[in-house]
Short mmCIF file of C-alpha atoms in Angstrom, two decimals:
data_model
loop_
_atom_site.label_atom_id
_atom_site.label_comp_id
_atom_site.label_asym_id
_atom_site.label_seq_id
_atom_site.Cartn_x
_atom_site.Cartn_y
_atom_site.Cartn_z
CA LYS A 1 3.36 -45.41 -24.22
CA ALA A 2 3.78 -41.81 -23.20
CA GLY A 3 2.27 -40.72 -19.94
CA VAL A 4 0.13 -37.65 -19.34
CA THR A 5 1.96 -34.56 -20.23
CA GLN A 6 0.97 -31.02 -18.84
CA THR A 7 2.23 -27.63 -19.87
CA PRO A 8 3.52 -25.32 -18.62
CA ARG A 9 5.02 -27.14 -15.48
CA TYR A 10 5.39 -23.68 -13.56
CA LEU A 11 3.54 -20.49 -13.91
CA ILE A 12 3.55 -17.12 -11.98
CA LYS A 13 0.64 -14.81 -12.69
CA THR A 14 -0.64 -11.63 -11.09
CA ARG A 15 -4.28 -11.17 -9.43
CA GLY A 16 -6.81 -10.48 -11.86
CA GLN A 17 -5.08 -12.06 -14.91
CA GLN A 18 -6.32 -15.28 -16.70
CA VAL A 19 -4.37 -18.62 -17.33
CA THR A 20 -4.87 -21.46 -19.63
CA LEU A 21 -3.30 -24.91 -18.78
CA SER A 22 -2.78 -27.62 -21.15
CA CYS A 23 -3.08 -31.37 -20.96
CA SER A 24 -2.31 -34.18 -23.36
CA PRO A 25 -3.68 -37.44 -22.06
CA ILE A 26 -2.25 -41.06 -22.79
CA SER A 27 -3.06 -42.19 -26.16
CA GLY A 28 -6.27 -43.94 -26.58
CA HIS A 29 -7.66 -42.35 -23.19
CA ARG A 30 -10.70 -40.28 -23.98
CA SER A 31 -11.63 -39.15 -20.46
CA VAL A 32 -9.67 -36.24 -19.03
CA SER A 33 -10.22 -34.86 -15.63
CA TRP A 34 -8.77 -31.86 -13.79
CA TYR A 35 -7.98 -31.40 -10.18
CA GLN A 36 -6.75 -28.60 -7.79
CA GLN A 37 -4.34 -29.75 -5.07
CA THR A 38 -3.42 -27.36 -2.04
CA PRO A 39 -2.01 -28.07 1.08
CA GLY A 40 -5.28 -27.09 3.06
CA GLN A 41 -7.89 -28.74 0.79
CA GLY A 42 -5.94 -31.60 -0.60
CA LEU A 43 -7.09 -32.86 -4.05
CA GLN A 44 -10.24 -31.30 -5.19
CA PHE A 45 -12.22 -32.42 -8.45
CA LEU A 46 -12.70 -29.60 -10.96
CA PHE A 47 -14.30 -31.17 -13.99
CA GLU A 48 -14.10 -34.14 -16.33
CA TYR A 49 -14.46 -34.40 -20.09
CA PHE A 50 -15.35 -37.16 -22.30
CA SER A 51 -15.57 -36.84 -26.16
CA GLU A 52 -15.29 -33.20 -26.00
CA THR A 53 -18.26 -33.00 -23.40
CA GLN A 54 -18.11 -31.99 -19.89
CA ARG A 55 -19.64 -34.79 -18.12
CA ASN A 56 -19.03 -34.02 -14.45
CA LYS A 57 -18.31 -30.87 -12.48
CA GLY A 58 -16.88 -29.99 -9.08
CA ASN A 59 -17.87 -27.28 -6.68
CA PHE A 60 -15.71 -24.50 -8.10
CA PRO A 61 -16.85 -20.97 -9.33
CA GLY A 62 -17.44 -20.25 -12.88
CA ARG A 63 -14.09 -18.57 -13.32
CA PHE A 64 -12.84 -22.17 -13.67
CA SER A 65 -13.63 -23.61 -17.15
CA GLY A 66 -12.23 -26.27 -19.43
CA ARG A 67 -12.65 -27.95 -22.75
CA GLN A 68 -11.67 -30.84 -24.69
CA PHE A 69 -10.71 -31.20 -28.30
CA SER A 70 -11.22 -34.02 -30.89
CA ASN A 71 -7.86 -35.54 -30.20
CA SER A 72 -8.69 -35.58 -26.35
CA ARG A 73 -6.34 -33.00 -25.47
CA SER A 74 -7.71 -30.67 -22.90
CA GLU A 75 -7.27 -27.06 -21.75
CA MET A 76 -8.35 -25.56 -18.47
CA ASN A 77 -8.72 -21.79 -18.15
CA VAL A 78 -9.05 -19.58 -14.86
CA SER A 79 -10.17 -16.04 -15.39
CA THR A 80 -9.77 -13.23 -12.87
CA LEU A 81 -7.10 -14.87 -10.90
CA GLU A 82 -7.21 -14.61 -6.98
CA LEU A 83 -4.52 -15.34 -4.56
CA GLY A 84 -6.25 -18.50 -3.48
CA ASP A 85 -5.98 -20.08 -6.95
CA SER A 86 -2.41 -20.78 -6.24
CA ALA A 87 -2.04 -24.55 -6.35
CA LEU A 88 -0.96 -27.61 -8.09
CA TYR A 89 -3.26 -28.15 -10.89
CA LEU A 90 -3.27 -31.82 -12.07
CA CYS A 91 -4.71 -33.39 -15.00
CA ALA A 92 -5.67 -37.20 -15.25
CA SER A 93 -6.62 -39.24 -17.98
CA SER A 94 -8.65 -42.50 -17.97
CA LEU A 95 -9.45 -45.34 -20.30
CA ASN A 96 -13.20 -44.87 -19.90
CA ARG A 97 -15.36 -46.27 -22.48
CA GLY A 98 -18.27 -44.03 -22.19
CA GLN A 99 -20.17 -46.56 -20.02
CA VAL A 100 -20.28 -46.75 -16.24
CA GLU A 101 -16.92 -48.15 -15.23
CA ILE A 102 -16.76 -49.28 -11.72
CA SER A 103 -12.97 -48.69 -11.35
CA TYR A 104 -12.41 -45.47 -13.18
CA GLU A 105 -8.68 -45.64 -12.89
CA GLN A 106 -6.78 -42.27 -13.24
CA TYR A 107 -3.33 -41.72 -14.56
CA PHE A 108 -2.06 -38.29 -13.56
CA GLY A 109 0.42 -35.95 -15.14
CA PRO A 110 3.09 -34.16 -13.20
CA GLY A 111 0.91 -31.09 -12.73
CA THR A 112 1.23 -27.31 -13.30
CA ARG A 113 2.36 -25.21 -10.30
CA LEU A 114 0.43 -21.92 -10.45
CA THR A 115 1.43 -19.11 -8.22
CA VAL A 116 -0.75 -15.94 -8.09
CA THR A 117 0.99 -12.83 -6.65
CA THR B 1 -15.92 -31.64 3.27
CA GLN B 2 -14.27 -34.76 2.01
CA LEU B 3 -16.07 -38.00 1.70
CA LEU B 4 -13.01 -40.02 2.64
CA GLU B 5 -11.33 -39.63 6.00
CA GLN B 6 -7.67 -40.82 6.19
CA SER B 7 -5.76 -41.65 9.31
CA PRO B 8 -3.14 -40.94 10.38
CA GLN B 9 -2.34 -37.78 8.81
CA PHE B 10 1.42 -38.06 9.38
CA LEU B 11 3.47 -41.19 10.01
CA SER B 12 7.21 -41.33 10.68
CA ILE B 13 8.66 -44.83 11.09
CA GLN B 14 12.08 -46.45 11.13
CA GLU B 15 13.26 -48.51 8.18
CA GLY B 16 12.03 -52.14 8.76
CA GLU B 17 8.95 -51.36 10.55
CA ASN B 18 5.29 -52.03 9.52
CA LEU B 19 2.74 -49.34 8.94
CA THR B 20 -1.11 -49.24 8.38
CA VAL B 21 -3.02 -46.41 6.78
CA TYR B 22 -6.70 -46.28 7.06
CA CYS B 23 -9.44 -44.84 4.84
CA ASN B 24 -12.95 -44.58 6.02
CA SER B 25 -16.13 -43.21 4.61
CA SER B 26 -19.89 -43.24 5.33
CA SER B 27 -20.46 -43.57 1.62
CA VAL B 28 -20.55 -46.76 -0.53
CA PHE B 29 -17.94 -46.63 -3.48
CA SER B 30 -18.07 -48.66 -6.65
CA SER B 31 -14.25 -49.02 -6.18
CA LEU B 32 -11.42 -47.71 -4.23
CA GLN B 33 -8.08 -46.71 -5.21
CA TRP B 34 -4.79 -46.02 -3.42
CA TYR B 35 -2.13 -43.68 -4.99
CA ARG B 36 1.38 -42.50 -3.88
CA GLN B 37 2.47 -39.08 -4.63
CA GLU B 38 6.03 -37.77 -4.34
CA PRO B 39 7.06 -34.18 -4.01
CA GLY B 40 6.60 -32.27 -7.34
CA GLU B 41 4.89 -35.21 -9.21
CA GLY B 42 1.36 -36.23 -9.81
CA PRO B 43 -0.13 -39.17 -7.80
CA VAL B 44 0.74 -42.71 -9.07
CA LEU B 45 -1.97 -45.38 -9.01
CA LEU B 46 -1.01 -48.33 -6.71
CA VAL B 47 -4.04 -50.45 -6.90
CA THR B 48 -7.67 -50.62 -7.44
CA VAL B 49 -10.05 -52.81 -5.29
CA VAL B 50 -13.60 -53.42 -6.39
CA THR B 51 -15.15 -56.27 -4.50
CA GLY B 52 -16.18 -55.96 -0.76
CA GLY B 53 -13.73 -58.01 1.32
CA GLU B 54 -11.15 -57.98 -1.40
CA VAL B 55 -7.47 -58.24 -0.48
CA LYS B 56 -4.78 -57.32 -3.02
CA LYS B 57 -1.03 -57.81 -2.49
CA LEU B 58 1.74 -55.82 -4.26
CA LYS B 59 4.99 -57.05 -2.91
CA ARG B 60 5.25 -55.61 0.62
CA LEU B 61 1.95 -53.66 0.26
CA THR B 62 -1.17 -55.19 1.22
CA PHE B 63 -4.61 -53.43 0.35
CA GLN B 64 -8.02 -54.42 1.83
CA PHE B 65 -11.61 -53.22 0.85
CA GLY B 66 -14.10 -53.40 3.49
CA ASP B 67 -17.17 -55.81 3.23
CA ALA B 68 -19.52 -52.89 2.88
CA ARG B 69 -17.23 -51.12 0.46
CA LYS B 70 -16.95 -47.86 2.63
CA ASP B 71 -13.49 -48.32 3.91
CA SER B 72 -10.05 -49.64 3.13
CA SER B 73 -6.52 -50.04 4.60
CA LEU B 74 -3.01 -50.01 3.28
CA HIS B 75 -0.42 -52.12 5.26
CA ILE B 76 3.18 -51.87 4.35
CA THR B 77 5.54 -54.68 5.71
CA ALA B 78 9.16 -53.92 6.42
CA ALA B 79 9.08 -50.16 5.01
CA GLN B 80 11.89 -48.83 3.18
CA PRO B 81 13.08 -45.23 2.66
CA GLY B 82 11.68 -45.62 -0.96
CA ASP B 83 8.11 -45.92 0.51
CA THR B 84 8.15 -42.37 1.70
CA GLY B 85 5.58 -40.24 0.17
CA LEU B 86 1.85 -39.00 0.38
CA TYR B 87 -0.47 -41.84 0.29
CA LEU B 88 -4.03 -41.05 -0.98
CA CYS B 89 -7.13 -42.98 -1.13
CA ALA B 90 -10.05 -42.32 -3.59
CA GLY B 91 -13.49 -43.48 -3.98
CA ALA B 92 -15.01 -43.85 -7.37
CA TYR B 93 -18.52 -42.81 -7.97
CA ASP B 94 -20.48 -41.12 -10.92
CA TYR B 95 -17.31 -40.75 -13.29
CA LYS B 96 -15.38 -38.84 -10.63
CA LEU B 97 -13.06 -39.68 -7.77
CA SER B 98 -13.29 -38.38 -4.24
CA PHE B 99 -9.90 -38.18 -2.60
CA GLY B 100 -9.01 -38.48 1.10
CA ALA B 101 -6.66 -35.72 2.45
CA GLY B 102 -3.68 -38.06 2.40
CA THR B 103 -1.24 -39.71 4.78
CA THR B 104 2.30 -38.34 4.65
CA VAL B 105 4.54 -41.45 5.35
CA THR B 106 8.21 -40.75 6.08
CA VAL B 107 10.55 -43.94 6.50
CA ARG B 108 13.92 -43.01 8.16
CA ALA B 109 16.95 -45.07 7.08
#
């Protein structure tokens, strides 16, 4: 079974631009989460989607948004990029059945390295 | 502010030595997971512990979940260079994971 894939792997953008990152979860996984990883803050939760609905959201400004499609693929968008948005953006999928799952194991993609100049 | 505190932040040992990484919180989690991340890659799930007091072994790795489900430890016996990486603990609650800052482990040959 193929793992989580993310595109593109590397991206360089200029301040003020916007960017869209894509994630394809493991087949059969309906939950997709996004994380931002930086050396200073570590792994920070952005949001989680399940069945095309945002189910949970972290403490990030509204410039960060996402969506999920009917095939569970997900996109994340960042508008009006700032230098501080430079980070590794990780997508993770989970075999979450829509009920409260006590384990909630995540399977991560390789990430998209975003550099804002 | 992270809910989970990991210690130590960095660990450098010689091949063959043992090491322990700690993950502590004042919060109770429904489960706790350990991941290992190598440079340029996403974290890879190593283990999930669910029951307070649970101990799981994965070859040379031993994971323990505290009785109160607030803390955990990862012990590696006879470390090898292939164990080098960033070790992350993560607590699960309300459909999301809260990650610790990580422990960077370097095993020298």
